[in-house]
PDB file of C-alpha atoms in Angstrom:
ATOM      1  CA  UNK A   1       0.001  -0.008   0.020  1.00 44.00           C
ATOM      2  CA  UNK A   2       1.406   3.310  -1.057  1.00 46.00           C
ATOM      3  CA  UNK A   3       0.938   6.113   1.486  1.00 51.00           C
ATOM      4  CA  UNK A   4      -0.960   9.166   0.153  1.00 55.00           C
ATOM      5  CA  UNK A   5       0.418  12.706   0.551  1.00 53.00           C
ATOM      6  CA  UNK A   6      -0.957  14.551   3.634  1.00 49.00           C
ATOM      7  CA  UNK A   7      -4.298  16.064   2.476  1.00 53.00           C
ATOM      8  CA  UNK A   8      -5.526  19.416   3.387  1.00 66.00           C
ATOM      9  CA  UNK A   9      -8.334  19.262   5.913  1.00 89.00           C
ATOM     10  CA  UNK A  10     -11.719  18.333   4.268  1.00 95.00           C
ATOM     11  CA  UNK A  11     -14.003  21.400   4.477  1.00 96.00           C
ATOM     12  CA  UNK A  12     -17.678  20.571   4.490  1.00 96.00           C
ATOM     13  CA  UNK A  13     -18.733  24.144   3.648  1.00 97.00           C
ATOM     14  CA  UNK A  14     -16.274  24.054   0.653  1.00 97.00           C
ATOM     15  CA  UNK A  15     -17.782  20.633  -0.440  1.00 98.00           C
ATOM     16  CA  UNK A  16     -21.254  22.194  -0.321  1.00 98.00           C
ATOM     17  CA  UNK A  17     -20.087  24.946  -2.758  1.00 98.00           C
ATOM     18  CA  UNK A  18     -18.584  22.492  -5.058  1.00 98.00           C
ATOM     19  CA  UNK A  19     -21.737  20.286  -4.939  1.00 98.00           C
ATOM     20  CA  UNK A  20     -23.706  23.280  -6.127  1.00 98.00           C
ATOM     21  CA  UNK A  21     -21.282  23.920  -8.975  1.00 98.00           C
ATOM     22  CA  UNK A  22     -21.443  20.205  -9.994  1.00 98.00           C
ATOM     23  CA  UNK A  23     -25.165  20.328  -9.845  1.00 97.00           C
ATOM     24  CA  UNK A  24     -25.318  23.582 -11.887  1.00 97.00           C
ATOM     25  CA  UNK A  25     -23.670  21.788 -14.839  1.00 97.00           C
ATOM     26  CA  UNK A  26     -27.010  20.056 -15.450  1.00 96.00           C
ATOM     27  CA  UNK A  27     -28.797  23.445 -15.979  1.00 96.00           C
ATOM     28  CA  UNK A  28     -29.581  25.071 -19.346  1.00 95.00           C
ATOM     29  CA  UNK A  29     -26.889  26.906 -21.293  1.00 97.00           C
ATOM     30  CA  UNK A  30     -28.698  30.243 -20.949  1.00 96.00           C
ATOM     31  CA  UNK A  31     -29.177  29.906 -17.194  1.00 96.00           C
ATOM     32  CA  UNK A  32     -25.480  29.132 -16.797  1.00 98.00           C
ATOM     33  CA  UNK A  33     -24.231  31.904 -19.026  1.00 97.00           C
ATOM     34  CA  UNK A  34     -26.507  34.396 -17.075  1.00 97.00           C
ATOM     35  CA  UNK A  35     -25.420  32.639 -13.913  1.00 97.00           C
ATOM     36  CA  UNK A  36     -29.067  32.491 -12.839  1.00 96.00           C
ATOM     37  CA  UNK A  37     -29.917  28.889 -11.951  1.00 96.00           C
ATOM     38  CA  UNK A  38     -31.206  29.347  -8.412  1.00 94.00           C
ATOM     39  CA  UNK A  39     -29.443  28.105  -5.380  1.00 95.00           C
ATOM     40  CA  UNK A  40     -26.964  26.184  -7.436  1.00 97.00           C
ATOM     41  CA  UNK A  41     -25.671  29.453  -8.778  1.00 97.00           C
ATOM     42  CA  UNK A  42     -25.157  31.059  -5.413  1.00 95.00           C
ATOM     43  CA  UNK A  43     -21.360  31.266  -5.680  1.00 97.00           C
ATOM     44  CA  UNK A  44     -19.665  34.318  -7.107  1.00 97.00           C
ATOM     45  CA  UNK A  45     -18.932  32.896 -10.575  1.00 98.00           C
ATOM     46  CA  UNK A  46     -18.463  35.164 -13.574  1.00 98.00           C
ATOM     47  CA  UNK A  47     -17.856  34.953 -17.371  1.00 98.00           C
ATOM     48  CA  UNK A  48     -19.355  31.454 -17.719  1.00 98.00           C
ATOM     49  CA  UNK A  49     -18.745  29.815 -21.072  1.00 98.00           C
ATOM     50  CA  UNK A  50     -20.181  26.388 -22.191  1.00 98.00           C
ATOM     51  CA  UNK A  51     -18.188  23.618 -23.759  1.00 98.00           C
ATOM     52  CA  UNK A  52     -20.302  20.999 -25.628  1.00 97.00           C
ATOM     53  CA  UNK A  53     -19.266  17.319 -25.623  1.00 95.00           C
ATOM     54  CA  UNK A  54     -20.742  14.451 -27.553  1.00 92.00           C
ATOM     55  CA  UNK A  55     -23.410  13.750 -25.058  1.00 91.00           C
ATOM     56  CA  UNK A  56     -22.786  16.082 -22.132  1.00 93.00           C
ATOM     57  CA  UNK A  57     -21.289  19.463 -21.522  1.00 97.00           C
ATOM     58  CA  UNK A  58     -19.074  21.433 -19.142  1.00 98.00           C
ATOM     59  CA  UNK A  59     -18.861  25.082 -18.031  1.00 98.00           C
ATOM     60  CA  UNK A  60     -15.811  27.196 -17.419  1.00 98.00           C
ATOM     61  CA  UNK A  61     -15.930  30.369 -15.399  1.00 98.00           C
ATOM     62  CA  UNK A  62     -14.094  32.604 -12.949  1.00 98.00           C
ATOM     63  CA  UNK A  63     -14.823  31.758  -9.311  1.00 98.00           C
ATOM     64  CA  UNK A  64     -13.426  34.313  -6.822  1.00 95.00           C
ATOM     65  CA  UNK A  65     -10.777  35.137  -9.343  1.00 95.00           C
ATOM     66  CA  UNK A  66      -9.775  31.514 -10.153  1.00 98.00           C
ATOM     67  CA  UNK A  67     -10.856  29.514 -13.145  1.00 98.00           C
ATOM     68  CA  UNK A  68     -13.235  26.624 -12.341  1.00 98.00           C
ATOM     69  CA  UNK A  69     -14.427  23.835 -14.623  1.00 99.00           C
ATOM     70  CA  UNK A  70     -17.560  21.823 -13.827  1.00 98.00           C
ATOM     71  CA  UNK A  71     -18.485  18.692 -15.838  1.00 98.00           C
ATOM     72  CA  UNK A  72     -22.019  17.580 -16.352  1.00 96.00           C
ATOM     73  CA  UNK A  73     -23.049  13.972 -15.649  1.00 94.00           C
ATOM     74  CA  UNK A  74     -25.695  11.835 -17.289  1.00 85.00           C
ATOM     75  CA  UNK A  75     -29.376  12.077 -16.555  1.00 73.00           C
ATOM     76  CA  UNK A  76     -30.112   8.474 -17.614  1.00 75.00           C
ATOM     77  CA  UNK A  77     -28.425   7.007 -14.533  1.00 73.00           C
ATOM     78  CA  UNK A  78     -29.992   3.483 -14.515  1.00 66.00           C
ATOM     79  CA  UNK A  79     -28.909   2.856 -18.005  1.00 59.00           C
ATOM     80  CA  UNK A  80     -25.496   4.326 -17.322  1.00 72.00           C
ATOM     81  CA  UNK A  81     -25.078   1.880 -14.455  1.00 67.00           C
ATOM     82  CA  UNK A  82     -26.275  -1.058 -16.517  1.00 59.00           C
ATOM     83  CA  UNK A  83     -23.822  -0.168 -19.329  1.00 59.00           C
ATOM     84  CA  UNK A  84     -20.929   0.183 -16.934  1.00 65.00           C
ATOM     85  CA  UNK A  85     -21.823  -3.192 -15.297  1.00 53.00           C
ATOM     86  CA  UNK A  86     -21.980  -5.250 -18.438  1.00 50.00           C
ATOM     87  CA  UNK A  87     -20.170  -3.345 -21.273  1.00 61.00           C
ATOM     88  CA  UNK A  88     -16.477  -2.930 -20.556  1.00 60.00           C
ATOM     89  CA  UNK A  89     -13.958  -1.261 -22.773  1.00 79.00           C
ATOM     90  CA  UNK A  90     -10.584  -0.140 -21.314  1.00 86.00           C
ATOM     91  CA  UNK A  91      -8.137   1.819 -23.442  1.00 91.00           C
ATOM     92  CA  UNK A  92      -4.523   2.747 -23.005  1.00 94.00           C
ATOM     93  CA  UNK A  93      -3.871   6.323 -22.211  1.00 96.00           C
ATOM     94  CA  UNK A  94      -0.297   7.720 -22.360  1.00 94.00           C
ATOM     95  CA  UNK A  95      -0.749  10.233 -19.598  1.00 94.00           C
ATOM     96  CA  UNK A  96       1.159   7.848 -17.449  1.00 93.00           C
ATOM     97  CA  UNK A  97       2.908   4.456 -17.739  1.00 95.00           C
ATOM     98  CA  UNK A  98       0.516   1.571 -17.926  1.00 95.00           C
ATOM     99  CA  UNK A  99      -2.553   3.785 -17.524  1.00 96.00           C
ATOM    100  CA  UNK A 100      -5.879   2.477 -18.806  1.00 94.00           C
ATOM    101  CA  UNK A 101      -9.139   4.372 -18.503  1.00 94.00           C
ATOM    102  CA  UNK A 102     -12.702   3.538 -19.573  1.00 92.00           C
ATOM    103  CA  UNK A 103     -12.882   4.300 -23.376  1.00 91.00           C
ATOM    104  CA  UNK A 104     -16.282   5.932 -23.017  1.00 90.00           C
ATOM    105  CA  UNK A 105     -15.116   8.340 -20.354  1.00 93.00           C
ATOM    106  CA  UNK A 106     -12.046   9.343 -22.353  1.00 95.00           C
ATOM    107  CA  UNK A 107     -13.976   9.778 -25.567  1.00 93.00           C
ATOM    108  CA  UNK A 108     -16.468  12.177 -23.893  1.00 93.00           C
ATOM    109  CA  UNK A 109     -13.683  14.176 -22.374  1.00 96.00           C
ATOM    110  CA  UNK A 110     -11.758  14.474 -25.673  1.00 97.00           C
ATOM    111  CA  UNK A 111     -14.978  15.727 -27.386  1.00 96.00           C
ATOM    112  CA  UNK A 112     -14.707  18.876 -25.225  1.00 98.00           C
ATOM    113  CA  UNK A 113     -11.003  18.948 -24.400  1.00 98.00           C
ATOM    114  CA  UNK A 114      -9.864  21.626 -26.833  1.00 98.00           C
ATOM    115  CA  UNK A 115     -12.778  23.869 -25.909  1.00 98.00           C
ATOM    116  CA  UNK A 116     -12.023  23.569 -22.131  1.00 98.00           C
ATOM    117  CA  UNK A 117      -8.412  24.466 -22.686  1.00 98.00           C
ATOM    118  CA  UNK A 118      -9.090  27.293 -25.025  1.00 98.00           C
ATOM    119  CA  UNK A 119     -11.780  28.690 -22.695  1.00 98.00           C
ATOM    120  CA  UNK A 120      -9.477  28.597 -19.745  1.00 98.00           C
ATOM    121  CA  UNK A 121      -6.935  30.596 -21.827  1.00 98.00           C
ATOM    122  CA  UNK A 122      -9.593  33.013 -22.975  1.00 98.00           C
ATOM    123  CA  UNK A 123     -10.643  33.730 -19.314  1.00 98.00           C
ATOM    124  CA  UNK A 124      -7.053  34.535 -18.352  1.00 98.00           C
ATOM    125  CA  UNK A 125      -6.055  31.116 -17.191  1.00 98.00           C
ATOM    126  CA  UNK A 126      -3.580  29.752 -19.729  1.00 98.00           C
ATOM    127  CA  UNK A 127      -1.323  26.853 -19.109  1.00 98.00           C
ATOM    128  CA  UNK A 128       0.591  27.443 -15.936  1.00 98.00           C
ATOM    129  CA  UNK A 129      -2.385  28.903 -14.185  1.00 98.00           C
ATOM    130  CA  UNK A 130      -4.270  27.501 -11.237  1.00 98.00           C
ATOM    131  CA  UNK A 131      -7.684  25.854 -11.814  1.00 98.00           C
ATOM    132  CA  UNK A 132     -10.350  24.301  -9.712  1.00 98.00           C
ATOM    133  CA  UNK A 133     -12.609  21.396 -10.981  1.00 98.00           C
ATOM    134  CA  UNK A 134     -15.631  19.434 -10.047  1.00 98.00           C
ATOM    135  CA  UNK A 135     -18.172  17.000 -11.484  1.00 98.00           C
ATOM    136  CA  UNK A 136     -20.924  14.544 -10.546  1.00 97.00           C
ATOM    137  CA  UNK A 137     -21.469  10.983 -11.777  1.00 95.00           C
ATOM    138  CA  UNK A 138     -20.177  10.590 -15.363  1.00 94.00           C
ATOM    139  CA  UNK A 139     -19.053  14.267 -14.861  1.00 96.00           C
ATOM    140  CA  UNK A 140     -16.902  13.140 -11.963  1.00 97.00           C
ATOM    141  CA  UNK A 141     -15.159  10.543 -14.030  1.00 96.00           C
ATOM    142  CA  UNK A 142     -14.486  13.104 -16.765  1.00 97.00           C
ATOM    143  CA  UNK A 143     -13.230  15.485 -14.124  1.00 98.00           C
ATOM    144  CA  UNK A 144     -10.651  12.946 -13.047  1.00 98.00           C
ATOM    145  CA  UNK A 145      -9.492  12.499 -16.582  1.00 98.00           C
ATOM    146  CA  UNK A 146      -9.421  16.217 -17.154  1.00 98.00           C
ATOM    147  CA  UNK A 147      -7.331  16.745 -14.024  1.00 98.00           C
ATOM    148  CA  UNK A 148      -4.669  14.392 -15.344  1.00 98.00           C
ATOM    149  CA  UNK A 149      -4.715  15.916 -18.752  1.00 98.00           C
ATOM    150  CA  UNK A 150      -4.735  19.514 -17.691  1.00 98.00           C
ATOM    151  CA  UNK A 151      -1.767  18.782 -15.273  1.00 98.00           C
ATOM    152  CA  UNK A 152       0.250  17.191 -18.042  1.00 98.00           C
ATOM    153  CA  UNK A 153      -0.464  20.307 -20.184  1.00 98.00           C
ATOM    154  CA  UNK A 154       0.889  22.632 -17.500  1.00 98.00           C
ATOM    155  CA  UNK A 155      -2.140  23.762 -15.566  1.00 98.00           C
ATOM    156  CA  UNK A 156      -1.974  23.559 -11.732  1.00 98.00           C
ATOM    157  CA  UNK A 157      -4.881  21.831 -10.206  1.00 98.00           C
ATOM    158  CA  UNK A 158      -5.521  23.901  -7.064  1.00 98.00           C
ATOM    159  CA  UNK A 159      -8.415  21.999  -5.677  1.00 98.00           C
ATOM    160  CA  UNK A 160     -11.165  19.524  -6.668  1.00 98.00           C
ATOM    161  CA  UNK A 161     -14.083  17.960  -4.986  1.00 98.00           C
ATOM    162  CA  UNK A 162     -16.282  15.543  -6.925  1.00 98.00           C
ATOM    163  CA  UNK A 163     -19.375  13.527  -6.235  1.00 98.00           C
ATOM    164  CA  UNK A 164     -20.607  10.018  -7.018  1.00 97.00           C
ATOM    165  CA  UNK A 165     -17.626   9.073  -9.112  1.00 97.00           C
ATOM    166  CA  UNK A 166     -17.438   5.663 -10.855  1.00 95.00           C
ATOM    167  CA  UNK A 167     -14.227   3.798 -11.144  1.00 94.00           C
ATOM    168  CA  UNK A 168     -12.461   5.619 -13.845  1.00 95.00           C
ATOM    169  CA  UNK A 169      -9.120   3.803 -14.565  1.00 94.00           C
ATOM    170  CA  UNK A 170      -6.803   1.004 -13.580  1.00 93.00           C
ATOM    171  CA  UNK A 171      -4.415   0.753 -10.762  1.00 94.00           C
ATOM    172  CA  UNK A 172      -1.649   2.660 -12.541  1.00 95.00           C
ATOM    173  CA  UNK A 173      -4.036   5.505 -13.310  1.00 97.00           C
ATOM    174  CA  UNK A 174      -5.261   5.594  -9.642  1.00 97.00           C
ATOM    175  CA  UNK A 175      -1.644   5.523  -8.303  1.00 97.00           C
ATOM    176  CA  UNK A 176      -0.547   8.396 -10.517  1.00 98.00           C
ATOM    177  CA  UNK A 177      -3.683  10.337  -9.712  1.00 98.00           C
ATOM    178  CA  UNK A 178      -3.264   9.873  -5.948  1.00 97.00           C
ATOM    179  CA  UNK A 179       0.336  10.825  -6.157  1.00 97.00           C
ATOM    180  CA  UNK A 180      -0.457  14.089  -7.948  1.00 98.00           C
ATOM    181  CA  UNK A 181      -3.746  15.153  -6.372  1.00 98.00           C
ATOM    182  CA  UNK A 182      -4.573  13.355  -3.104  1.00 93.00           C
ATOM    183  CA  UNK A 183      -3.500  16.457  -1.090  1.00 94.00           C
ATOM    184  CA  UNK A 184      -6.043  18.705  -2.918  1.00 96.00           C
ATOM    185  CA  UNK A 185      -8.764  16.356  -3.960  1.00 98.00           C
ATOM    186  CA  UNK A 186     -11.807  14.667  -2.369  1.00 98.00           C
ATOM    187  CA  UNK A 187     -14.042  11.939  -3.808  1.00 98.00           C
ATOM    188  CA  UNK A 188     -17.343  12.435  -1.945  1.00 98.00           C
ATOM    189  CA  UNK A 189     -19.800   9.480  -1.884  1.00 98.00           C
ATOM    190  CA  UNK A 190     -23.258   9.012  -0.434  1.00 98.00           C
ATOM    191  CA  UNK A 191     -24.597   5.900   1.251  1.00 96.00           C
ATOM    192  CA  UNK A 192     -25.600   3.280  -1.305  1.00 95.00           C
ATOM    193  CA  UNK A 193     -25.030   5.389  -4.480  1.00 94.00           C
ATOM    194  CA  UNK A 194     -24.839   2.647  -7.132  1.00 92.00           C
ATOM    195  CA  UNK A 195     -22.651   4.604  -9.612  1.00 92.00           C
ATOM    196  CA  UNK A 196     -19.761   4.499  -7.043  1.00 94.00           C
ATOM    197  CA  UNK A 197     -19.874   0.709  -7.392  1.00 91.00           C
ATOM    198  CA  UNK A 198     -19.332   0.439 -11.126  1.00 88.00           C
ATOM    199  CA  UNK A 199     -17.608  -0.745 -13.198  1.00 86.00           C
ATOM    200  CA  UNK A 200     -17.523  -3.629 -10.694  1.00 77.00           C
ATOM    201  CA  UNK A 201     -13.917  -4.814 -10.162  1.00 69.00           C
ATOM    202  CA  UNK A 202     -14.731  -8.433  -9.625  1.00 63.00           C
ATOM    203  CA  UNK A 203     -16.312  -8.839 -13.099  1.00 56.00           C
ATOM    204  CA  UNK A 204     -13.489  -7.102 -15.046  1.00 49.00           C
ATOM    205  CA  UNK A 205     -10.885  -9.462 -16.316  1.00 55.00           C
ATOM    206  CA  UNK A 206      -7.414  -7.845 -16.746  1.00 55.00           C
ATOM    207  CA  UNK A 207      -8.843  -4.410 -15.973  1.00 65.00           C
ATOM    208  CA  UNK A 208      -7.893  -3.936 -12.360  1.00 83.00           C
ATOM    209  CA  UNK A 209      -9.944  -0.696 -12.141  1.00 90.00           C
ATOM    210  CA  UNK A 210      -9.815   0.943  -8.811  1.00 94.00           C
ATOM    211  CA  UNK A 211     -11.024   4.203  -7.149  1.00 96.00           C
ATOM    212  CA  UNK A 212      -8.939   7.215  -6.713  1.00 97.00           C
ATOM    213  CA  UNK A 213      -8.540   8.584  -3.158  1.00 97.00           C
ATOM    214  CA  UNK A 214      -9.221   9.991  -0.710  1.00 97.00           C
ATOM    215  CA  UNK A 215     -12.907   9.343  -0.171  1.00 98.00           C
ATOM    216  CA  UNK A 216     -15.316  11.247   2.077  1.00 98.00           C
ATOM    217  CA  UNK A 217     -18.340   8.961   2.740  1.00 98.00           C
ATOM    218  CA  UNK A 218     -21.725  10.185   4.040  1.00 98.00           C
ATOM    219  CA  UNK A 219     -23.950   7.343   5.256  1.00 96.00           C
ATOM    220  CA  UNK A 220     -26.854   9.637   5.980  1.00 94.00           C
ATOM    221  CA  UNK A 221     -27.546  13.348   6.064  1.00 94.00           C
ATOM    222  CA  UNK A 222     -24.755  15.871   6.058  1.00 96.00           C
ATOM    223  CA  UNK A 223     -25.451  16.768   9.651  1.00 95.00           C
ATOM    224  CA  UNK A 224     -24.983  13.096  10.745  1.00 96.00           C
ATOM    225  CA  UNK A 225     -21.181  13.370   9.768  1.00 96.00           C
ATOM    226  CA  UNK A 226     -18.885  11.472   7.554  1.00 97.00           C
ATOM    227  CA  UNK A 227     -16.027   8.921   7.383  1.00 97.00           C
ATOM    228  CA  UNK A 228     -12.868   9.612   5.541  1.00 96.00           C
ATOM    229  CA  UNK A 229     -10.920   6.668   3.842  1.00 97.00           C
ATOM    230  CA  UNK A 230      -7.651   6.514   1.886  1.00 95.00           C
ATOM    231  CA  UNK A 231      -7.851   2.912   0.661  1.00 94.00           C
ATOM    232  CA  UNK A 232     -10.274   1.953  -2.010  1.00 90.00           C
ATOM    233  CA  UNK A 233     -11.578  -1.130  -0.207  1.00 90.00           C
ATOM    234  CA  UNK A 234     -12.009   0.340   3.205  1.00 95.00           C
ATOM    235  CA  UNK A 235     -15.232  -0.924   4.587  1.00 95.00           C
ATOM    236  CA  UNK A 236     -15.646   2.251   6.710  1.00 96.00           C
ATOM    237  CA  UNK A 237     -16.700   3.967   3.395  1.00 97.00           C
ATOM    238  CA  UNK A 238     -18.653   3.039   0.366  1.00 96.00           C
ATOM    239  CA  UNK A 239     -16.788  -0.241  -0.147  1.00 94.00           C
ATOM    240  CA  UNK A 240     -19.092  -1.741   2.565  1.00 94.00           C
ATOM    241  CA  UNK A 241     -21.678  -1.963  -0.255  1.00 92.00           C
ATOM    242  CA  UNK A 242     -21.223  -4.068  -3.267  1.00 79.00           C
ATOM    243  CA  UNK A 243     -24.615  -5.577  -4.371  1.00 79.00           C
ATOM    244  CA  UNK A 244     -25.485  -3.454  -7.367  1.00 73.00           C
ATOM    245  CA  UNK A 245     -29.061  -4.950  -7.676  1.00 74.00           C
ATOM    246  CA  UNK A 246     -29.733  -3.626  -4.147  1.00 81.00           C
ATOM    247  CA  UNK A 247     -27.851  -0.426  -4.707  1.00 77.00           C
ATOM    248  CA  UNK A 248     -30.040   0.365  -7.694  1.00 77.00           C
ATOM    249  CA  UNK A 249     -32.914   0.682  -5.402  1.00 81.00           C
ATOM    250  CA  UNK A 250     -31.076   3.594  -3.884  1.00 87.00           C
ATOM    251  CA  UNK A 251     -30.771   5.967  -6.896  1.00 88.00           C
ATOM    252  CA  UNK A 252     -31.883   8.770  -4.639  1.00 92.00           C
ATOM    253  CA  UNK A 253     -28.498   8.549  -2.934  1.00 95.00           C
ATOM    254  CA  UNK A 254     -26.886   9.354  -6.276  1.00 93.00           C
ATOM    255  CA  UNK A 255     -29.131  12.260  -6.985  1.00 93.00           C
ATOM    256  CA  UNK A 256     -28.563  14.093  -3.669  1.00 96.00           C
ATOM    257  CA  UNK A 257     -25.158  15.236  -2.558  1.00 97.00           C
ATOM    258  CA  UNK A 258     -24.722  17.576   0.338  1.00 97.00           C
ATOM    259  CA  UNK A 259     -28.437  18.214   0.218  1.00 95.00           C
ATOM    260  CA  UNK A 260     -28.160  19.497  -3.379  1.00 95.00           C
ATOM    261  CA  UNK A 261     -30.076  17.964  -6.328  1.00 91.00           C
ATOM    262  CA  UNK A 262     -27.241  16.482  -8.383  1.00 89.00           C
ATOM    263  CA  UNK A 263     -29.269  16.424 -11.584  1.00 86.00           C
ATOM    264  CA  UNK A 264     -31.322  18.823 -13.787  1.00 82.00           C
ATOM    265  CA  UNK A 265     -33.839  19.115 -10.904  1.00 82.00           C
ATOM    266  CA  UNK A 266     -33.913  22.417  -9.044  1.00 83.00           C
ATOM    267  CA  UNK A 267     -32.468  24.286 -11.966  1.00 90.00           C
ATOM    268  CA  UNK A 268     -34.049  27.745 -12.373  1.00 73.00           C
ATOM    269  CA  UNK A 269     -35.443  28.220 -15.943  1.00 55.00           C
ATOM    270  CA  UNK A 270     -33.152  29.786 -18.461  1.00 44.00           C
ATOM    271  CA  UNK A 271     -34.106  33.324 -19.361  1.00 39.00           C
ATOM    272  CA  UNK A 272     -33.952  32.692 -23.172  1.00 42.00           C
ATOM    273  CA  UNK A 273     -34.964  29.070 -23.766  1.00 42.00           C
ATOM    274  CA  UNK A 274     -37.388  28.369 -20.881  1.00 40.00           C
ATOM    275  CA  UNK A 275     -35.720  25.062 -20.248  1.00 43.00           C
ATOM    276  CA  UNK A 276     -35.281  23.614 -16.776  1.00 39.00           C
ATOM    277  CA  UNK A 277     -32.061  22.053 -17.892  1.00 42.00           C
ATOM    278  CA  UNK A 278     -30.664  19.843 -20.556  1.00 40.00           C
ATOM    279  CA  UNK A 279     -31.274  16.137 -20.418  1.00 38.00           C
ATOM    280  CA  UNK A 280     -28.169  14.685 -22.127  1.00 39.00           C
ATOM    281  CA  UNK A 281     -28.252  11.588 -24.141  1.00 34.00           C
ATOM    282  CA  UNK A 282     -26.963   8.355 -22.562  1.00 36.00           C
ATOM    283  CA  UNK A 283     -23.212   7.955 -22.880  1.00 37.00           C
ATOM    284  CA  UNK A 284     -22.669   5.039 -25.153  1.00 33.00           C
ATOM    285  CA  UNK A 285     -19.810   2.894 -23.670  1.00 34.00           C
TER     286      UNK A 285
END
């Protein structure tokens, strides 16, 4: 077991702000660009620009003077889980030696990669600048890949909290990620969130996918407290759950993080299009 770098203290108030930013990514383009999406847009974020991917999107903005990127997840959660449980496709990624990531996650990130980097530069955060990131569900997986890519391209990941993240890459990917970011990153999980349990490691031959760390696990409401784990199979956190059939009965745990609706729900209508939020197509993996 490789010891992780000493992490900065987990901040629950900061996690709440990131949960809002992650939830905001599900809202309509016009609401985001106007930064008028209700409580999810309560943070001081300016100059928001949208980057479209194949099936999802991200937004880039200035949050208290630092660039932030938030990646949207998928709205068809049950289909997403089923695909990740049974359809498995790992691909080599040269961001680190021996790294493999899920091909669907990487494809979705690459579909908006150039836009994210160009928009960061346009907002005054070119390579070499600090950036904060977040995401929920599929967006959390894309966030993990983006962090590795942005780091390799010269950006400095200042801080990242993400929510309901599936297993994104193999042991080499996780080890490199942990080495680079575990002092400035938190993977927040909620009770029996089924997305956290996929792709299931015991069904993957020669994949060896594992979670990145550290993990902050909420078994109940935020006020009831949390456990913090630094090993992927620590039974004090989400690893205590493994039965996806039962976990699928708890989709509500995936759609609520820090008391914030982690979906297109609770998005204030966009001023121009009248949409509550975009319902992205299912990611084909």
